[in-house]
Amino acid sequence: SSRKVEMLQNELACTREGFDVMKHKENQLMSELETIKANHAESVAYATQQEDEFRTKLWEAQSAKLAAEKELGEKKVLLAEKEGDEKELVEASEVSEAQRDEMK
């Protein structure tokens, strides 16, 4: 009977040791999982920040492009007006030359 109690105590000790090993492994895995979750959250936050920064840069580039496009259009209009003025001046001088020729 005391032999049986001793065997049960040994089995209990082995089982407790097995339990302690598994409990330690569980704690270790839970800790690793928390680290992975934290790293994931950090990665997502970083990626979101990067995305926001690039969206801002893109918006700035698009705004600058639109401003340059507007300026280009305005300069084309000015150039066309200047070219038109010169053309009108040339035409006017040609007309006055023709009129002078007619008067002769």
PDB file of N, CA and C in Angstrom:
ATOM      1  N   SER A   1       0.836  -1.195   0.000  1.00  0.00           N
ATOM      2  CA  SER A   1       0.000   0.000   0.000  1.00  0.00           C
ATOM      3  C   SER A   1       0.881   1.259   0.000  1.00  0.00           C
ATOM      4  N   SER A   2       1.897   1.278   0.851  1.00  0.00           N
ATOM      5  CA  SER A   2       2.787   2.438   0.868  1.00  0.00           C
ATOM      6  C   SER A   2       3.606   2.481  -0.429  1.00  0.00           C
ATOM      7  N   ARG A   3       3.828   1.331  -1.035  1.00  0.00           N
ATOM      8  CA  ARG A   3       4.522   1.251  -2.331  1.00  0.00           C
ATOM      9  C   ARG A   3       3.657   1.903  -3.400  1.00  0.00           C
ATOM     10  N   LYS A   4       2.360   1.645  -3.364  1.00  0.00           N
ATOM     11  CA  LYS A   4       1.422   2.208  -4.328  1.00  0.00           C
ATOM     12  C   LYS A   4       1.351   3.724  -4.158  1.00  0.00           C
ATOM     13  N   VAL A   5       1.332   4.200  -2.910  1.00  0.00           N
ATOM     14  CA  VAL A   5       1.298   5.639  -2.626  1.00  0.00           C
ATOM     15  C   VAL A   5       2.570   6.283  -3.173  1.00  0.00           C
ATOM     16  N   GLU A   6       3.714   5.621  -2.977  1.00  0.00           N
ATOM     17  CA  GLU A   6       4.982   6.153  -3.474  1.00  0.00           C
ATOM     18  C   GLU A   6       4.986   6.241  -4.996  1.00  0.00           C
ATOM     19  N   MET A   7       4.430   5.225  -5.676  1.00  0.00           N
ATOM     20  CA  MET A   7       4.345   5.228  -7.135  1.00  0.00           C
ATOM     21  C   MET A   7       3.458   6.377  -7.616  1.00  0.00           C
ATOM     22  N   LEU A   8       2.313   6.571  -6.936  1.00  0.00           N
ATOM     23  CA  LEU A   8       1.390   7.650  -7.308  1.00  0.00           C
ATOM     24  C   LEU A   8       2.052   9.014  -7.082  1.00  0.00           C
ATOM     25  N   GLN A   9       2.820   9.132  -6.003  1.00  0.00           N
ATOM     26  CA  GLN A   9       3.521  10.389  -5.730  1.00  0.00           C
ATOM     27  C   GLN A   9       4.559  10.675  -6.817  1.00  0.00           C
ATOM     28  N   ASN A  10       5.276   9.602  -7.266  1.00  0.00           N
ATOM     29  CA  ASN A  10       6.261   9.762  -8.346  1.00  0.00           C
ATOM     30  C   ASN A  10       5.561  10.174  -9.646  1.00  0.00           C
ATOM     31  N   GLU A  11       4.431   9.515  -9.946  1.00  0.00           N
ATOM     32  CA  GLU A  11       3.674   9.868 -11.156  1.00  0.00           C
ATOM     33  C   GLU A  11       3.184  11.314 -11.085  1.00  0.00           C
ATOM     34  N   LEU A  12       2.725  11.684  -9.891  1.00  0.00           N
ATOM     35  CA  LEU A  12       2.260  13.056  -9.682  1.00  0.00           C
ATOM     36  C   LEU A  12       3.407  14.046  -9.906  1.00  0.00           C
ATOM     37  N   ALA A  13       4.565  13.729  -9.390  1.00  0.00           N
ATOM     38  CA  ALA A  13       5.734  14.599  -9.546  1.00  0.00           C
ATOM     39  C   ALA A  13       6.110  14.718 -11.024  1.00  0.00           C
ATOM     40  N   CYS A  14       6.090  13.596 -11.751  1.00  0.00           N
ATOM     41  CA  CYS A  14       6.399  13.613 -13.190  1.00  0.00           C
ATOM     42  C   CYS A  14       5.362  14.430 -13.951  1.00  0.00           C
ATOM     43  N   THR A  15       4.096  14.223 -13.597  1.00  0.00           N
ATOM     44  CA  THR A  15       3.014  14.948 -14.257  1.00  0.00           C
ATOM     45  C   THR A  15       3.147  16.442 -13.971  1.00  0.00           C
ATOM     46  N   ARG A  16       3.452  16.769 -12.697  1.00  0.00           N
ATOM     47  CA  ARG A  16       3.624  18.187 -12.328  1.00  0.00           C
ATOM     48  C   ARG A  16       4.797  18.791 -13.106  1.00  0.00           C
ATOM     49  N   GLU A  17       5.871  18.023 -13.228  1.00  0.00           N
ATOM     50  CA  GLU A  17       7.038  18.502 -13.982  1.00  0.00           C
ATOM     51  C   GLU A  17       6.661  18.726 -15.442  1.00  0.00           C
ATOM     52  N   GLY A  18       5.925  17.802 -16.023  1.00  0.00           N
ATOM     53  CA  GLY A  18       5.442  17.934 -17.408  1.00  0.00           C
ATOM     54  C   GLY A  18       4.547  19.167 -17.551  1.00  0.00           C
ATOM     55  N   PHE A  19       3.680  19.332 -16.533  1.00  0.00           N
ATOM     56  CA  PHE A  19       2.766  20.480 -16.537  1.00  0.00           C
ATOM     57  C   PHE A  19       3.569  21.781 -16.483  1.00  0.00           C
ATOM     58  N   ASP A  20       4.564  21.826 -15.599  1.00  0.00           N
ATOM     59  CA  ASP A  20       5.387  23.023 -15.461  1.00  0.00           C
ATOM     60  C   ASP A  20       6.116  23.341 -16.768  1.00  0.00           C
ATOM     61  N   VAL A  21       6.614  22.317 -17.445  1.00  0.00           N
ATOM     62  CA  VAL A  21       7.299  22.509 -18.738  1.00  0.00           C
ATOM     63  C   VAL A  21       6.317  23.086 -19.752  1.00  0.00           C
ATOM     64  N   MET A  22       5.116  22.528 -19.822  1.00  0.00           N
ATOM     65  CA  MET A  22       4.103  22.994 -20.772  1.00  0.00           C
ATOM     66  C   MET A  22       3.635  24.411 -20.415  1.00  0.00           C
ATOM     67  N   LYS A  23       3.517  24.690 -19.115  1.00  0.00           N
ATOM     68  CA  LYS A  23       3.105  26.029 -18.660  1.00  0.00           C
ATOM     69  C   LYS A  23       4.168  27.053 -19.081  1.00  0.00           C
ATOM     70  N   HIS A  24       5.441  26.675 -18.891  1.00  0.00           N
ATOM     71  CA  HIS A  24       6.534  27.554 -19.296  1.00  0.00           C
ATOM     72  C   HIS A  24       6.504  27.785 -20.811  1.00  0.00           C
ATOM     73  N   LYS A  25       6.293  26.711 -21.565  1.00  0.00           N
ATOM     74  CA  LYS A  25       6.229  26.816 -23.025  1.00  0.00           C
ATOM     75  C   LYS A  25       5.062  27.713 -23.444  1.00  0.00           C
ATOM     76  N   GLU A  26       3.921  27.544 -22.790  1.00  0.00           N
ATOM     77  CA  GLU A  26       2.742  28.373 -23.080  1.00  0.00           C
ATOM     78  C   GLU A  26       3.078  29.854 -22.835  1.00  0.00           C
ATOM     79  N   ASN A  27       3.679  30.151 -21.687  1.00  0.00           N
ATOM     80  CA  ASN A  27       4.048  31.535 -21.358  1.00  0.00           C
ATOM     81  C   ASN A  27       5.020  32.106 -22.383  1.00  0.00           C
ATOM     82  N   GLN A  28       5.980  31.278 -22.789  1.00  0.00           N
ATOM     83  CA  GLN A  28       6.961  31.695 -23.783  1.00  0.00           C
ATOM     84  C   GLN A  28       6.267  32.029 -25.115  1.00  0.00           C
ATOM     85  N   LEU A  29       5.370  31.146 -25.545  1.00  0.00           N
ATOM     86  CA  LEU A  29       4.654  31.360 -26.812  1.00  0.00           C
ATOM     87  C   LEU A  29       3.743  32.579 -26.735  1.00  0.00           C
ATOM     88  N   MET A  30       3.087  32.764 -25.591  1.00  0.00           N
ATOM     89  CA  MET A  30       2.222  33.935 -25.425  1.00  0.00           C
ATOM     90  C   MET A  30       3.053  35.217 -25.490  1.00  0.00           C
ATOM     91  N   SER A  31       4.228  35.186 -24.892  1.00  0.00           N
ATOM     92  CA  SER A  31       5.123  36.342 -24.909  1.00  0.00           C
ATOM     93  C   SER A  31       5.578  36.638 -26.342  1.00  0.00           C
ATOM     94  N   GLU A  32       5.947  35.578 -27.078  1.00  0.00           N
ATOM     95  CA  GLU A  32       6.361  35.751 -28.475  1.00  0.00           C
ATOM     96  C   GLU A  32       5.213  36.302 -29.313  1.00  0.00           C
ATOM     97  N   LEU A  33       4.002  35.808 -29.059  1.00  0.00           N
ATOM     98  CA  LEU A  33       2.826  36.284 -29.784  1.00  0.00           C
ATOM     99  C   LEU A  33       2.597  37.770 -29.519  1.00  0.00           C
ATOM    100  N   GLU A  34       2.733  38.185 -28.263  1.00  0.00           N
ATOM    101  CA  GLU A  34       2.577  39.605 -27.922  1.00  0.00           C
ATOM    102  C   GLU A  34       3.627  40.455 -28.642  1.00  0.00           C
ATOM    103  N   THR A  35       4.862  39.932 -28.707  1.00  0.00           N
ATOM    104  CA  THR A  35       5.928  40.646 -29.419  1.00  0.00           C
ATOM    105  C   THR A  35       5.587  40.778 -30.896  1.00  0.00           C
ATOM    106  N   ILE A  36       5.096  39.691 -31.492  1.00  0.00           N
ATOM    107  CA  ILE A  36       4.704  39.706 -32.912  1.00  0.00           C
ATOM    108  C   ILE A  36       3.575  40.715 -33.133  1.00  0.00           C
ATOM    109  N   LYS A  37       2.586  40.698 -32.242  1.00  0.00           N
ATOM    110  CA  LYS A  37       1.471  41.660 -32.356  1.00  0.00           C
ATOM    111  C   LYS A  37       1.979  43.092 -32.256  1.00  0.00           C
ATOM    112  N   ALA A  38       2.874  43.334 -31.298  1.00  0.00           N
ATOM    113  CA  ALA A  38       3.420  44.683 -31.112  1.00  0.00           C
ATOM    114  C   ALA A  38       4.217  45.107 -32.346  1.00  0.00           C
ATOM    115  N   ASN A  39       5.027  44.192 -32.876  1.00  0.00           N
ATOM    116  CA  ASN A  39       5.805  44.497 -34.080  1.00  0.00           C
ATOM    117  C   ASN A  39       4.882  44.761 -35.261  1.00  0.00           C
ATOM    118  N   HIS A  40       3.819  43.987 -35.353  1.00  0.00           N
ATOM    119  CA  HIS A  40       2.848  44.170 -36.431  1.00  0.00           C
ATOM    120  C   HIS A  40       2.199  45.553 -36.321  1.00  0.00           C
ATOM    121  N   ALA A  41       1.783  45.901 -35.119  1.00  0.00           N
ATOM    122  CA  ALA A  41       1.147  47.206 -34.908  1.00  0.00           C
ATOM    123  C   ALA A  41       2.128  48.323 -35.248  1.00  0.00           C
ATOM    124  N   GLU A  42       3.385  48.143 -34.858  1.00  0.00           N
ATOM    125  CA  GLU A  42       4.426  49.133 -35.152  1.00  0.00           C
ATOM    126  C   GLU A  42       4.633  49.243 -36.668  1.00  0.00           C
ATOM    127  N   SER A  43       4.659  48.093 -37.345  1.00  0.00           N
ATOM    128  CA  SER A  43       4.829  48.078 -38.804  1.00  0.00           C
ATOM    129  C   SER A  43       3.666  48.769 -39.492  1.00  0.00           C
ATOM    130  N   VAL A  44       2.458  48.483 -39.035  1.00  0.00           N
ATOM    131  CA  VAL A  44       1.267  49.106 -39.618  1.00  0.00           C
ATOM    132  C   VAL A  44       1.311  50.613 -39.398  1.00  0.00           C
ATOM    133  N   ALA A  45       1.686  51.024 -38.192  1.00  0.00           N
ATOM    134  CA  ALA A  45       1.772  52.456 -37.885  1.00  0.00           C
ATOM    135  C   ALA A  45       2.822  53.113 -38.773  1.00  0.00           C
ATOM    136  N   TYR A  46       3.963  52.458 -38.939  1.00  0.00           N
ATOM    137  CA  TYR A  46       5.032  53.007 -39.785  1.00  0.00           C
ATOM    138  C   TYR A  46       4.572  53.085 -41.233  1.00  0.00           C
ATOM    139  N   ALA A  47       3.938  52.014 -41.714  1.00  0.00           N
ATOM    140  CA  ALA A  47       3.460  51.994 -43.097  1.00  0.00           C
ATOM    141  C   ALA A  47       2.413  53.083 -43.321  1.00  0.00           C
ATOM    142  N   THR A  48       1.545  53.275 -42.348  1.00  0.00           N
ATOM    143  CA  THR A  48       0.523  54.325 -42.441  1.00  0.00           C
ATOM    144  C   THR A  48       1.177  55.695 -42.489  1.00  0.00           C
ATOM    145  N   GLN A  49       2.187  55.887 -41.655  1.00  0.00           N
ATOM    146  CA  GLN A  49       2.923  57.160 -41.636  1.00  0.00           C
ATOM    147  C   GLN A  49       3.598  57.389 -42.988  1.00  0.00           C
ATOM    148  N   GLN A  50       4.249  56.345 -43.528  1.00  0.00           N
ATOM    149  CA  GLN A  50       4.904  56.450 -44.835  1.00  0.00           C
ATOM    150  C   GLN A  50       3.880  56.801 -45.916  1.00  0.00           C
ATOM    151  N   GLU A  51       2.752  56.121 -45.869  1.00  0.00           N
ATOM    152  CA  GLU A  51       1.691  56.361 -46.852  1.00  0.00           C
ATOM    153  C   GLU A  51       1.228  57.810 -46.775  1.00  0.00           C
ATOM    154  N   ASP A  52       1.017  58.314 -45.551  1.00  0.00           N
ATOM    155  CA  ASP A  52       0.591  59.706 -45.363  1.00  0.00           C
ATOM    156  C   ASP A  52       1.638  60.674 -45.910  1.00  0.00           C
ATOM    157  N   GLU A  53       2.918  60.396 -45.625  1.00  0.00           N
ATOM    158  CA  GLU A  53       3.995  61.266 -46.107  1.00  0.00           C
ATOM    159  C   GLU A  53       4.033  61.282 -47.632  1.00  0.00           C
ATOM    160  N   PHE A  54       3.872  60.094 -48.252  1.00  0.00           N
ATOM    161  CA  PHE A  54       3.913  60.033 -49.710  1.00  0.00           C
ATOM    162  C   PHE A  54       2.681  60.670 -50.332  1.00  0.00           C
ATOM    163  N   ARG A  55       1.527  60.528 -49.679  1.00  0.00           N
ATOM    164  CA  ARG A  55       0.328  61.213 -50.170  1.00  0.00           C
ATOM    165  C   ARG A  55       0.536  62.729 -50.154  1.00  0.00           C
ATOM    166  N   THR A  56       1.157  63.228 -49.064  1.00  0.00           N
ATOM    167  CA  THR A  56       1.442  64.660 -48.948  1.00  0.00           C
ATOM    168  C   THR A  56       2.401  65.090 -50.054  1.00  0.00           C
ATOM    169  N   LYS A  57       3.470  64.312 -50.264  1.00  0.00           N
ATOM    170  CA  LYS A  57       4.436  64.634 -51.321  1.00  0.00           C
ATOM    171  C   LYS A  57       3.756  64.613 -52.689  1.00  0.00           C
ATOM    172  N   LEU A  58       2.888  63.636 -52.915  1.00  0.00           N
ATOM    173  CA  LEU A  58       2.175  63.538 -54.181  1.00  0.00           C
ATOM    174  C   LEU A  58       1.271  64.746 -54.363  1.00  0.00           C
ATOM    175  N   TRP A  59       0.551  65.110 -53.305  1.00  0.00           N
ATOM    176  CA  TRP A  59      -0.340  66.271 -53.375  1.00  0.00           C
ATOM    177  C   TRP A  59       0.461  67.530 -53.694  1.00  0.00           C
ATOM    178  N   GLU A  60       1.620  67.694 -53.022  1.00  0.00           N
ATOM    179  CA  GLU A  60       2.474  68.859 -53.268  1.00  0.00           C
ATOM    180  C   GLU A  60       2.959  68.869 -54.718  1.00  0.00           C
ATOM    181  N   ALA A  61       3.371  67.701 -55.222  1.00  0.00           N
ATOM    182  CA  ALA A  61       3.858  67.611 -56.604  1.00  0.00           C
ATOM    183  C   ALA A  61       2.727  67.923 -57.586  1.00  0.00           C
ATOM    184  N   GLN A  62       1.528  67.412 -57.311  1.00  0.00           N
ATOM    185  CA  GLN A  62       0.393  67.671 -58.191  1.00  0.00           C
ATOM    186  C   GLN A  62       0.024  69.155 -58.167  1.00  0.00           C
ATOM    187  N   SER A  63       0.066  69.763 -56.997  1.00  0.00           N
ATOM    188  CA  SER A  63      -0.226  71.195 -56.883  1.00  0.00           C
ATOM    189  C   SER A  63       0.793  72.009 -57.663  1.00  0.00           C
ATOM    190  N   ALA A  64       2.067  71.655 -57.524  1.00  0.00           N
ATOM    191  CA  ALA A  64       3.134  72.351 -58.245  1.00  0.00           C
ATOM    192  C   ALA A  64       2.960  72.171 -59.749  1.00  0.00           C
ATOM    193  N   LYS A  65       2.564  70.967 -60.162  1.00  0.00           N
ATOM    194  CA  LYS A  65       2.345  70.695 -61.581  1.00  0.00           C
ATOM    195  C   LYS A  65       1.203  71.552 -62.108  1.00  0.00           C
ATOM    196  N   LEU A  66       0.115  71.630 -61.347  1.00  0.00           N
ATOM    197  CA  LEU A  66      -1.023  72.446 -61.764  1.00  0.00           C
ATOM    198  C   LEU A  66      -0.641  73.919 -61.856  1.00  0.00           C
ATOM    199  N   ALA A  67       0.142  74.391 -60.896  1.00  0.00           N
ATOM    200  CA  ALA A  67       0.593  75.789 -60.915  1.00  0.00           C
ATOM    201  C   ALA A  67       1.468  76.036 -62.141  1.00  0.00           C
ATOM    202  N   ALA A  68       2.366  75.095 -62.442  1.00  0.00           N
ATOM    203  CA  ALA A  68       3.242  75.231 -63.608  1.00  0.00           C
ATOM    204  C   ALA A  68       2.420  75.180 -64.898  1.00  0.00           C
ATOM    205  N   GLU A  69       1.419  74.316 -64.910  1.00  0.00           N
ATOM    206  CA  GLU A  69       0.545  74.190 -66.084  1.00  0.00           C
ATOM    207  C   GLU A  69      -0.209  75.506 -66.320  1.00  0.00           C
ATOM    208  N   LYS A  70      -0.695  76.106 -65.227  1.00  0.00           N
ATOM    209  CA  LYS A  70      -1.412  77.388 -65.323  1.00  0.00           C
ATOM    210  C   LYS A  70      -0.469  78.471 -65.847  1.00  0.00           C
ATOM    211  N   GLU A  71       0.755  78.517 -65.279  1.00  0.00           N
ATOM    212  CA  GLU A  71       1.741  79.512 -65.696  1.00  0.00           C
ATOM    213  C   GLU A  71       2.107  79.320 -67.168  1.00  0.00           C
ATOM    214  N   LEU A  72       2.249  78.075 -67.577  1.00  0.00           N
ATOM    215  CA  LEU A  72       2.564  77.763 -68.973  1.00  0.00           C
ATOM    216  C   LEU A  72       1.458  78.282 -69.890  1.00  0.00           C
ATOM    217  N   GLY A  73       0.206  78.040 -69.500  1.00  0.00           N
ATOM    218  CA  GLY A  73      -0.934  78.517 -70.282  1.00  0.00           C
ATOM    219  C   GLY A  73      -0.939  80.035 -70.382  1.00  0.00           C
ATOM    220  N   GLU A  74      -0.675  80.710 -69.264  1.00  0.00           N
ATOM    221  CA  GLU A  74      -0.651  82.178 -69.252  1.00  0.00           C
ATOM    222  C   GLU A  74       0.456  82.709 -70.158  1.00  0.00           C
ATOM    223  N   LYS A  75       1.634  82.070 -70.126  1.00  0.00           N
ATOM    224  CA  LYS A  75       2.748  82.523 -70.960  1.00  0.00           C
ATOM    225  C   LYS A  75       2.461  82.274 -72.432  1.00  0.00           C
ATOM    226  N   LYS A  76       1.772  81.169 -72.736  1.00  0.00           N
ATOM    227  CA  LYS A  76       1.394  80.897 -74.124  1.00  0.00           C
ATOM    228  C   LYS A  76       0.462  81.990 -74.630  1.00  0.00           C
ATOM    229  N   VAL A  77      -0.489  82.401 -73.773  1.00  0.00           N
ATOM    230  CA  VAL A  77      -1.433  83.467 -74.142  1.00  0.00           C
ATOM    231  C   VAL A  77      -0.667  84.764 -74.373  1.00  0.00           C
ATOM    232  N   LEU A  78       0.239  85.115 -73.453  1.00  0.00           N
ATOM    233  CA  LEU A  78       1.041  86.332 -73.618  1.00  0.00           C
ATOM    234  C   LEU A  78       1.852  86.293 -74.904  1.00  0.00           C
ATOM    235  N   LEU A  79       2.472  85.143 -75.167  1.00  0.00           N
ATOM    236  CA  LEU A  79       3.275  84.997 -76.381  1.00  0.00           C
ATOM    237  C   LEU A  79       2.398  85.152 -77.614  1.00  0.00           C
ATOM    238  N   ALA A  80       1.233  84.511 -77.598  1.00  0.00           N
ATOM    239  CA  ALA A  80       0.311  84.616 -78.736  1.00  0.00           C
ATOM    240  C   ALA A  80      -0.108  86.072 -78.936  1.00  0.00           C
ATOM    241  N   GLU A  81      -0.355  86.789 -77.826  1.00  0.00           N
ATOM    242  CA  GLU A  81      -0.731  88.205 -77.932  1.00  0.00           C
ATOM    243  C   GLU A  81       0.416  89.010 -78.523  1.00  0.00           C
ATOM    244  N   LYS A  82       1.653  88.757 -78.053  1.00  0.00           N
ATOM    245  CA  LYS A  82       2.823  89.482 -78.570  1.00  0.00           C
ATOM    246  C   LYS A  82       3.026  89.167 -80.042  1.00  0.00           C
ATOM    247  N   GLU A  83       2.925  87.874 -80.378  1.00  0.00           N
ATOM    248  CA  GLU A  83       3.070  87.478 -81.781  1.00  0.00           C
ATOM    249  C   GLU A  83       1.980  88.119 -82.622  1.00  0.00           C
ATOM    250  N   GLY A  84       0.761  88.184 -82.069  1.00  0.00           N
ATOM    251  CA  GLY A  84      -0.363  88.830 -82.762  1.00  0.00           C
ATOM    252  C   GLY A  84      -0.092  90.310 -82.951  1.00  0.00           C
ATOM    253  N   ASP A  85       0.444  90.976 -81.928  1.00  0.00           N
ATOM    254  CA  ASP A  85       0.783  92.408 -82.022  1.00  0.00           C
ATOM    255  C   ASP A  85       1.818  92.624 -83.116  1.00  0.00           C
ATOM    256  N   GLU A  86       2.864  91.766 -83.116  1.00  0.00           N
ATOM    257  CA  GLU A  86       3.907  91.903 -84.131  1.00  0.00           C
ATOM    258  C   GLU A  86       3.333  91.682 -85.523  1.00  0.00           C
ATOM    259  N   LYS A  87       2.453  90.660 -85.617  1.00  0.00           N
ATOM    260  CA  LYS A  87       1.836  90.365 -86.911  1.00  0.00           C
ATOM    261  C   LYS A  87       0.996  91.565 -87.358  1.00  0.00           C
ATOM    262  N   GLU A  88       0.251  92.146 -86.418  1.00  0.00           N
ATOM    263  CA  GLU A  88      -0.564  93.324 -86.744  1.00  0.00           C
ATOM    264  C   GLU A  88       0.323  94.492 -87.147  1.00  0.00           C
ATOM    265  N   LEU A  89       1.464  94.664 -86.446  1.00  0.00           N
ATOM    266  CA  LEU A  89       2.387  95.743 -86.793  1.00  0.00           C
ATOM    267  C   LEU A  89       2.950  95.542 -88.192  1.00  0.00           C
ATOM    268  N   VAL A  90       3.328  94.297 -88.496  1.00  0.00           N
ATOM    269  CA  VAL A  90       3.861  93.980 -89.831  1.00  0.00           C
ATOM    270  C   VAL A  90       2.788  94.244 -90.887  1.00  0.00           C
ATOM    271  N   GLU A  91       1.558  93.758 -90.591  1.00  0.00           N
ATOM    272  CA  GLU A  91       0.455  93.973 -91.541  1.00  0.00           C
ATOM    273  C   GLU A  91       0.188  95.466 -91.722  1.00  0.00           C
ATOM    274  N   ALA A  92       0.201  96.216 -90.632  1.00  0.00           N
ATOM    275  CA  ALA A  92      -0.052  97.657 -90.693  1.00  0.00           C
ATOM    276  C   ALA A  92       1.045  98.350 -91.503  1.00  0.00           C
ATOM    277  N   SER A  93       2.293  97.960 -91.281  1.00  0.00           N
ATOM    278  CA  SER A  93       3.379  98.598 -92.038  1.00  0.00           C
ATOM    279  C   SER A  93       3.301  98.207 -93.510  1.00  0.00           C
ATOM    280  N   GLU A  94       2.875  96.969 -93.794  1.00  0.00           N
ATOM    281  CA  GLU A  94       2.712  96.544 -95.190  1.00  0.00           C
ATOM    282  C   GLU A  94       1.608  97.360 -95.855  1.00  0.00           C
ATOM    283  N   VAL A  95       0.495  97.579 -95.109  1.00  0.00           N
ATOM    284  CA  VAL A  95      -0.619  98.365 -95.631  1.00  0.00           C
ATOM    285  C   VAL A  95      -0.147  99.789 -95.909  1.00  0.00           C
ATOM    286  N   SER A  96       0.587 100.373 -94.941  1.00  0.00           N
ATOM    287  CA  SER A  96       1.041 101.759 -95.141  1.00  0.00           C
ATOM    288  C   SER A  96       2.036 101.837 -96.299  1.00  0.00           C
ATOM    289  N   GLU A  97       2.853 100.829 -96.493  1.00  0.00           N
ATOM    290  CA  GLU A  97       3.779 100.813 -97.641  1.00  0.00           C
ATOM    291  C   GLU A  97       2.987 100.728 -98.935  1.00  0.00           C
ATOM    292  N   ALA A  98       1.955  99.874 -98.930  1.00  0.00           N
ATOM    293  CA  ALA A  98       1.105  99.738-100.133  1.00  0.00           C
ATOM    294  C   ALA A  98       0.395 101.048-100.412  1.00  0.00           C
ATOM    295  N   GLN A  99      -0.050 101.722 -99.335  1.00  0.00           N
ATOM    296  CA  GLN A  99      -0.735 103.003 -99.527  1.00  0.00           C
ATOM    297  C   GLN A  99       0.254 104.037-100.071  1.00  0.00           C
ATOM    298  N   ARG A 100       1.472 104.044 -99.574  1.00  0.00           N
ATOM    299  CA  ARG A 100       2.482 104.969-100.073  1.00  0.00           C
ATOM    300  C   ARG A 100       2.783 104.681-101.548  1.00  0.00           C
ATOM    301  N   ASP A 101       2.844 103.371-101.863  1.00  0.00           N
ATOM    302  CA  ASP A 101       3.105 102.991-103.257  1.00  0.00           C
ATOM    303  C   ASP A 101       1.959 103.469-104.151  1.00  0.00           C
ATOM    304  N   GLU A 102       0.731 103.348-103.635  1.00  0.00           N
ATOM    305  CA  GLU A 102      -0.433 103.785-104.430  1.00  0.00           C
ATOM    306  C   GLU A 102      -0.406 105.302-104.663  1.00  0.00           C
ATOM    307  N   MET A 103       0.058 106.013-103.659  1.00  0.00           N
ATOM    308  CA  MET A 103       0.079 107.492-103.769  1.00  0.00           C
ATOM    309  C   MET A 103       1.115 107.954-104.804  1.00  0.00           C
ATOM    310  N   LYS A 104       2.136 107.181-105.020  1.00  0.00           N
ATOM    311  CA  LYS A 104       3.188 107.590-105.965  1.00  0.00           C
ATOM    312  C   LYS A 104       2.729 107.613-107.379  1.00  0.00           C
TER     313      LYS A 104
END
